[in-house]
PDB file of C-alpha atoms in Angstrom:
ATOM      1  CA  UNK A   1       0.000   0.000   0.000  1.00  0.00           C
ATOM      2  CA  UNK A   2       3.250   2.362   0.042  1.00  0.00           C
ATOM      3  CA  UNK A   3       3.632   2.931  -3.573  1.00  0.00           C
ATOM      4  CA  UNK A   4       6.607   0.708  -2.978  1.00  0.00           C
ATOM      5  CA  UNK A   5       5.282  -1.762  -6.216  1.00  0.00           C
ATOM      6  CA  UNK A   6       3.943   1.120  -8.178  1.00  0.00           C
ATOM      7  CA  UNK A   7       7.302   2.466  -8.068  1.00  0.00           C
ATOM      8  CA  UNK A   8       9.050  -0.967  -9.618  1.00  0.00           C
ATOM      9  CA  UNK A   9       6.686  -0.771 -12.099  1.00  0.00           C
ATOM     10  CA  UNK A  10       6.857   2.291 -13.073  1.00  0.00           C
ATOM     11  CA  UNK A  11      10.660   1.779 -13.757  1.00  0.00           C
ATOM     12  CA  UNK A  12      10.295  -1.548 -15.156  1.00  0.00           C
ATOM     13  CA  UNK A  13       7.843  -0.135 -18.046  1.00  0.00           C
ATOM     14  CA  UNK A  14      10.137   3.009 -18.693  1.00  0.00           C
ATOM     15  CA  UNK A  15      12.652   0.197 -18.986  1.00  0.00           C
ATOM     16  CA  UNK A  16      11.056  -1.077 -21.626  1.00  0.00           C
ATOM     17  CA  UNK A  17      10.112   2.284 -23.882  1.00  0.00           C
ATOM     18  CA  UNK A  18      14.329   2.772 -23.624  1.00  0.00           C
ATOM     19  CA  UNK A  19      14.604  -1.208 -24.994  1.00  0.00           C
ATOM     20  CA  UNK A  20      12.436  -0.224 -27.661  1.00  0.00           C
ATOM     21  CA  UNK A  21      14.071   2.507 -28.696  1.00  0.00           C
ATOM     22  CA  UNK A  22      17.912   1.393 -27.942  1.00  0.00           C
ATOM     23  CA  UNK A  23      18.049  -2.610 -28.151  1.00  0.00           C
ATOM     24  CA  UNK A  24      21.549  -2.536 -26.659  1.00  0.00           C
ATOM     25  CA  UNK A  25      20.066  -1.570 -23.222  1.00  0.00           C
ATOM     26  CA  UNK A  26      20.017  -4.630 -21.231  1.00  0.00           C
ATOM     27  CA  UNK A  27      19.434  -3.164 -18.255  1.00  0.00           C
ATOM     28  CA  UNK A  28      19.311  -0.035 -16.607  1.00  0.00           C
ATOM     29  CA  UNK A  29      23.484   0.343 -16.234  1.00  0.00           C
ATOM     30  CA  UNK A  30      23.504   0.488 -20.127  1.00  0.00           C
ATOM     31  CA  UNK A  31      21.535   3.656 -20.333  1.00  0.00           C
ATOM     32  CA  UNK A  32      22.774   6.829 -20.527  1.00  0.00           C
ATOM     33  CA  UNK A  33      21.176  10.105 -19.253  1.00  0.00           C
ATOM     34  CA  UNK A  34      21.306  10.938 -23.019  1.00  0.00           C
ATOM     35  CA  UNK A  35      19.065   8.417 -23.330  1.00  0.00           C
ATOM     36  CA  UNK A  36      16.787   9.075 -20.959  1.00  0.00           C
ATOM     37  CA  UNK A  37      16.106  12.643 -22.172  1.00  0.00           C
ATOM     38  CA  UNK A  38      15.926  11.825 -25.821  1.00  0.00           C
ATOM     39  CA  UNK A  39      13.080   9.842 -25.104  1.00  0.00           C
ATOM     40  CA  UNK A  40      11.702  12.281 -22.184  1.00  0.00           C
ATOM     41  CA  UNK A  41       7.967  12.359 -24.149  1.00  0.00           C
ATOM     42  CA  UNK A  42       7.712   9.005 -25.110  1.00  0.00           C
ATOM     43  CA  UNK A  43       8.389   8.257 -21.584  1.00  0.00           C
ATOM     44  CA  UNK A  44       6.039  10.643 -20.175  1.00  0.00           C
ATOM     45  CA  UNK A  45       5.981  12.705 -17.180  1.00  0.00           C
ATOM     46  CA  UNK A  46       6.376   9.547 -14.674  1.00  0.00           C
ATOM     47  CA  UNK A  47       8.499   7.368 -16.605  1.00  0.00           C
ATOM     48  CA  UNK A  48      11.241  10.106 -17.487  1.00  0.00           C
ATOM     49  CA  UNK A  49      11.299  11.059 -13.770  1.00  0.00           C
ATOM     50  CA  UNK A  50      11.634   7.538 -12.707  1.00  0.00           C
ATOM     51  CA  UNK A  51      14.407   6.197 -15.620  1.00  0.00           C
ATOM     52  CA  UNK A  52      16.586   9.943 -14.750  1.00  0.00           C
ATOM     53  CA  UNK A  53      16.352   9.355 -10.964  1.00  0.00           C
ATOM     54  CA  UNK A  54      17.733   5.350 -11.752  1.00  0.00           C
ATOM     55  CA  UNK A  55      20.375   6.525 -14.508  1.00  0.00           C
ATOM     56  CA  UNK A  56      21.758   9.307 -12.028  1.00  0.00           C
ATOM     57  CA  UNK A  57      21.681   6.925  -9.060  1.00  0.00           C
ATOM     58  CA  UNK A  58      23.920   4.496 -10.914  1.00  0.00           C
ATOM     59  CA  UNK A  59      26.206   7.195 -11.734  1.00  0.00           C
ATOM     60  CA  UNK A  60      26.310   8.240  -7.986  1.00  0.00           C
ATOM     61  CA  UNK A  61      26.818   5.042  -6.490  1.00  0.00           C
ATOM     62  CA  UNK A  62      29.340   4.706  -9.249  1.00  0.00           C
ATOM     63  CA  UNK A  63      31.260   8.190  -8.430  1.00  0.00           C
ATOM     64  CA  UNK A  64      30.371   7.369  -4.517  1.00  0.00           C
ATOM     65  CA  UNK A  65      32.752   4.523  -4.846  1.00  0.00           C
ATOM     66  CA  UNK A  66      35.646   6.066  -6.601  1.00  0.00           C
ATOM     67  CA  UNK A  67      35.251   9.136  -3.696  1.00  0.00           C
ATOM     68  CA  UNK A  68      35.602   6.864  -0.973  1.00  0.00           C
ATOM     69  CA  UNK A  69      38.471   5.304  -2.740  1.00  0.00           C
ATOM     70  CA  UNK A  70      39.946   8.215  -2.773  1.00  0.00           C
ATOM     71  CA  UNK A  71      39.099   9.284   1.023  1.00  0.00           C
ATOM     72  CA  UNK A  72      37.202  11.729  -0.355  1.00  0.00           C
ATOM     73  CA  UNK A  73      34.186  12.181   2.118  1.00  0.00           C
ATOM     74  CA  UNK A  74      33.312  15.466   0.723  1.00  0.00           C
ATOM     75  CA  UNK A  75      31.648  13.918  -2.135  1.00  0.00           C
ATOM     76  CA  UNK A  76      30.233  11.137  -0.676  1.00  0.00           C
ATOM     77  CA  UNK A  77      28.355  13.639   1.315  1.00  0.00           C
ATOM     78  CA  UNK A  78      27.209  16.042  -1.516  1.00  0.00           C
ATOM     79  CA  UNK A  79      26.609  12.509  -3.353  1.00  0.00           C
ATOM     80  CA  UNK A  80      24.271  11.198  -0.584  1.00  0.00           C
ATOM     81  CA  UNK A  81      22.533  14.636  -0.394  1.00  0.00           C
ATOM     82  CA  UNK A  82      22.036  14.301  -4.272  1.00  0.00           C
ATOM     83  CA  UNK A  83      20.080  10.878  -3.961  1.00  0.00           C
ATOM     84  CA  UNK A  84      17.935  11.931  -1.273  1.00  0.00           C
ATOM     85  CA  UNK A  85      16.987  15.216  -3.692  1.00  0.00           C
ATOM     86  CA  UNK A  86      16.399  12.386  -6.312  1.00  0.00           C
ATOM     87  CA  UNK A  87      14.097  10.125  -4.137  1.00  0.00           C
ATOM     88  CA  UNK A  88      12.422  13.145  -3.129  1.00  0.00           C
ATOM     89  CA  UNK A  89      11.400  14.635  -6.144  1.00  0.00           C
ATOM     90  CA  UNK A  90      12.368  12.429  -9.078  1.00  0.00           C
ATOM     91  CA  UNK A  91      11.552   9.007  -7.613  1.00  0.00           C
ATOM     92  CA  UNK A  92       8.917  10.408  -4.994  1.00  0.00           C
ATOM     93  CA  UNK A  93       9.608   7.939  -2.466  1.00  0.00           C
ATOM     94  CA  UNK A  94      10.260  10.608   0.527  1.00  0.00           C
ATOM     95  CA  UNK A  95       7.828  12.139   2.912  1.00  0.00           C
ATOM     96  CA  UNK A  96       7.319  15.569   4.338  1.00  0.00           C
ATOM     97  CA  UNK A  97       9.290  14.564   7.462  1.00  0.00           C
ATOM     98  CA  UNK A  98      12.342  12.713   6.303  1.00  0.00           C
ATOM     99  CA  UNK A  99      12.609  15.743   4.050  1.00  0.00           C
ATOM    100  CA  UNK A 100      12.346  17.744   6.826  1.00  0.00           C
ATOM    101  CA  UNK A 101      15.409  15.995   9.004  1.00  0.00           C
ATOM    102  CA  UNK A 102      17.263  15.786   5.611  1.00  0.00           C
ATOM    103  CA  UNK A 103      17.039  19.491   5.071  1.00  0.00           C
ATOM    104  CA  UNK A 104      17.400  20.076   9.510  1.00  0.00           C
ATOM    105  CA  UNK A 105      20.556  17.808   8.931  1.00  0.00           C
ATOM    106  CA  UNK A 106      21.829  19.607   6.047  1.00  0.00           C
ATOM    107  CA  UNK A 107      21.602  23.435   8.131  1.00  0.00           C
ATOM    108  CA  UNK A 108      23.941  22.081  10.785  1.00  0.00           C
ATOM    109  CA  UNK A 109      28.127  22.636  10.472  1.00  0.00           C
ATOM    110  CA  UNK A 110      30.002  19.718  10.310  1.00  0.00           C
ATOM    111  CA  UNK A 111      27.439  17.503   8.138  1.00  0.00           C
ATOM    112  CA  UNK A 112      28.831  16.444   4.380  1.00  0.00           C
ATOM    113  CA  UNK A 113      25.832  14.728   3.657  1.00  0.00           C
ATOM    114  CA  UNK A 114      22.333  12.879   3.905  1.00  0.00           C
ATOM    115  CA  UNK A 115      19.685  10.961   2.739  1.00  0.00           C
ATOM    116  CA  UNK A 116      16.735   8.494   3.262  1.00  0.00           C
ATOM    117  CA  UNK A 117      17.307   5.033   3.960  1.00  0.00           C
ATOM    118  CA  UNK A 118      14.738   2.098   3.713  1.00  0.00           C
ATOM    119  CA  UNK A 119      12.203   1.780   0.797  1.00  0.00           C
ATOM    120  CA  UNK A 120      10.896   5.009   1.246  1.00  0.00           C
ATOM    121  CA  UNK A 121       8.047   6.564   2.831  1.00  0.00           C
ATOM    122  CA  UNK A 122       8.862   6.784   5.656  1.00  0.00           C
ATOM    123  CA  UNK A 123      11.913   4.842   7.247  1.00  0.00           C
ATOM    124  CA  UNK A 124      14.963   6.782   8.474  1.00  0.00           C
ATOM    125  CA  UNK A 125      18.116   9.122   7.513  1.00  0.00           C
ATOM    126  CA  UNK A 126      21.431   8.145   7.111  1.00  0.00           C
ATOM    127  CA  UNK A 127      24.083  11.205   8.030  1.00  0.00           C
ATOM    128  CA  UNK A 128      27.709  11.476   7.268  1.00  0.00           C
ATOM    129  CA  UNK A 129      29.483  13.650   9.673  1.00  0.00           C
ATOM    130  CA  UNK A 130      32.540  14.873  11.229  1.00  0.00           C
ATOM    131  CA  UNK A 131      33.172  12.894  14.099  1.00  0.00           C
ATOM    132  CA  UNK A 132      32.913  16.254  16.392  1.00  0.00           C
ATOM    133  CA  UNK A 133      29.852  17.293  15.095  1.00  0.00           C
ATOM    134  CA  UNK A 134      27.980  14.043  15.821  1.00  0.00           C
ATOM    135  CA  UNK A 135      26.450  14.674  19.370  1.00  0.00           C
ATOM    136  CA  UNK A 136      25.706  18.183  18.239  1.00  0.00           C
ATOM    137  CA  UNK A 137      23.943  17.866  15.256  1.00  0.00           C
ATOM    138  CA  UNK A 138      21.693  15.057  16.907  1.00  0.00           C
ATOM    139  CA  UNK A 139      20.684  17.166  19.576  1.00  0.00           C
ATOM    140  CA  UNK A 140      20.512  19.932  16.957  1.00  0.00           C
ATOM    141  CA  UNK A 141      18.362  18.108  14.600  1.00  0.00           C
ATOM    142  CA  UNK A 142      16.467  16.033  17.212  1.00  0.00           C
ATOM    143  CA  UNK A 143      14.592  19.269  19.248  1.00  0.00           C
ATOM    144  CA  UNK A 144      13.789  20.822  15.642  1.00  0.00           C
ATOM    145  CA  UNK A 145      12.027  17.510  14.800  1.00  0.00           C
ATOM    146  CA  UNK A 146      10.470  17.049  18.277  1.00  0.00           C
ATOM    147  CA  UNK A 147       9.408  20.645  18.014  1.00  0.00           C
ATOM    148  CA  UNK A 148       7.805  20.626  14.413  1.00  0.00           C
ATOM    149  CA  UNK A 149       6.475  16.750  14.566  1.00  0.00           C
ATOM    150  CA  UNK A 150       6.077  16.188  18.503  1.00  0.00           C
ATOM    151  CA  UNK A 151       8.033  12.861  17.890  1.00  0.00           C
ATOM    152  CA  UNK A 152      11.344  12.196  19.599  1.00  0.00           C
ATOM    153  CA  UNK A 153      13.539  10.471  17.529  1.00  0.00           C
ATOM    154  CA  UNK A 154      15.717   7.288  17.849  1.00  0.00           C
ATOM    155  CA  UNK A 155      19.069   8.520  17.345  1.00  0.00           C
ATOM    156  CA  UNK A 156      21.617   5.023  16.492  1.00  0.00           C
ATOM    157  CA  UNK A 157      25.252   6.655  15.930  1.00  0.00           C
ATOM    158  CA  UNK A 158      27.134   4.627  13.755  1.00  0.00           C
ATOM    159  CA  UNK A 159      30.823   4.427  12.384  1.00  0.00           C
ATOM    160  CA  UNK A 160      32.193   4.069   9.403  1.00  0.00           C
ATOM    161  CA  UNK A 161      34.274   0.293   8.889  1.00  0.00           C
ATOM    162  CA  UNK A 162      36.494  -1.308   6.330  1.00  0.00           C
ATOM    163  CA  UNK A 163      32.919  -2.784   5.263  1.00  0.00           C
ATOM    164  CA  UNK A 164      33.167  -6.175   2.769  1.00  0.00           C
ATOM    165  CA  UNK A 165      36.946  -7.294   2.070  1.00  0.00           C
ATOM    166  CA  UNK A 166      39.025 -10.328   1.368  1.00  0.00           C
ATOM    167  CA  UNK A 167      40.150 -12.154   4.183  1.00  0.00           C
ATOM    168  CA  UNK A 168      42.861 -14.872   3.556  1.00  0.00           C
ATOM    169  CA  UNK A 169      42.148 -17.811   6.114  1.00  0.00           C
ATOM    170  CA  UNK A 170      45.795 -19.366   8.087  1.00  0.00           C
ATOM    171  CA  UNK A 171      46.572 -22.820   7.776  1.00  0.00           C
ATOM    172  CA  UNK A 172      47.145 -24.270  10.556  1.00  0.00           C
TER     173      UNK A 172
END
């Protein structure tokens, strides 16, 4: 009842108008935003929205990787902050409060980025901050949503880790 499967379809169908025009695309990491515009009115309105927010997200998670590769957190913020713009307005999968602590988030020194986790509609942020901003932009961001919503939220600090590697096993 989200909109969570009207959203999949919705891409899988403007998947299908880019096939028919470009029989190379496989899948959605063969288009190009070039693409996605040429075809903008034979997509439509919802389909060109949908197809631009999934091209540009590729592209981010893409340039996301070669950023942190390069330590450079910086971008990963401003790339996170892009994405949440995109699932707010392009996919249309946020809600007037995540945008809310997104946009509370983003007004606070010390934050590089953030966006909406889960499948949307509701669900949660995810923030990337300096470490000695952390406790202050919590507080920060937690009395302006308590004050606008009434809600107090559950704050889960996290940290950053080495995340999936090889690991070479020692005979023994």
């Amino acid at each position: 009842a989200s909109g969570y499967n009207d959203r999949r379809r919705e891409v899988e169908e403007a998947l299908e108008v880019i096939r028919a025009a470009y029989p190379q695309v496989r899948s959605y990491r063969h288009c190009t935003p070039e693409m996605v515009e040429a075809l903008r009115h034979k997509l439509g309105p919802i389909g060109h929205r949908r197809a631009a927010f999934v091209v540009g997200e590729i592209q981010r998670v893409e340039q996301a990787a070669a950023a942190l590769e390069a330590g450079d957190l910086q971008r990963v913020g401003s790339l996170l902050s892009r994405t949440h713009q995109g699932l707010s307005t392009e996919y249309e999968v946020s809600c007037a409060e995540l945008d809310f602590m997104v946009a509370a988030t983003l007004e606070q020194e010390g934050v590089l980025g953030t966006r909406m986790m889960g499948g949307g509609f509701g669900d949660c942020s995810i923030n990337l901050l300096r470490q000695d901003a952390v406790d202050r932009v919590a507080e920060a961001v937690g009395e302006a949503y308590h004050r606008r919503y009434g809600i107090r939220m559950d704050i889960h600090p996290v940290r950053i880790a080495q995340g999936m590697h090889e690991h070479q096993a020692v005979a023994r």
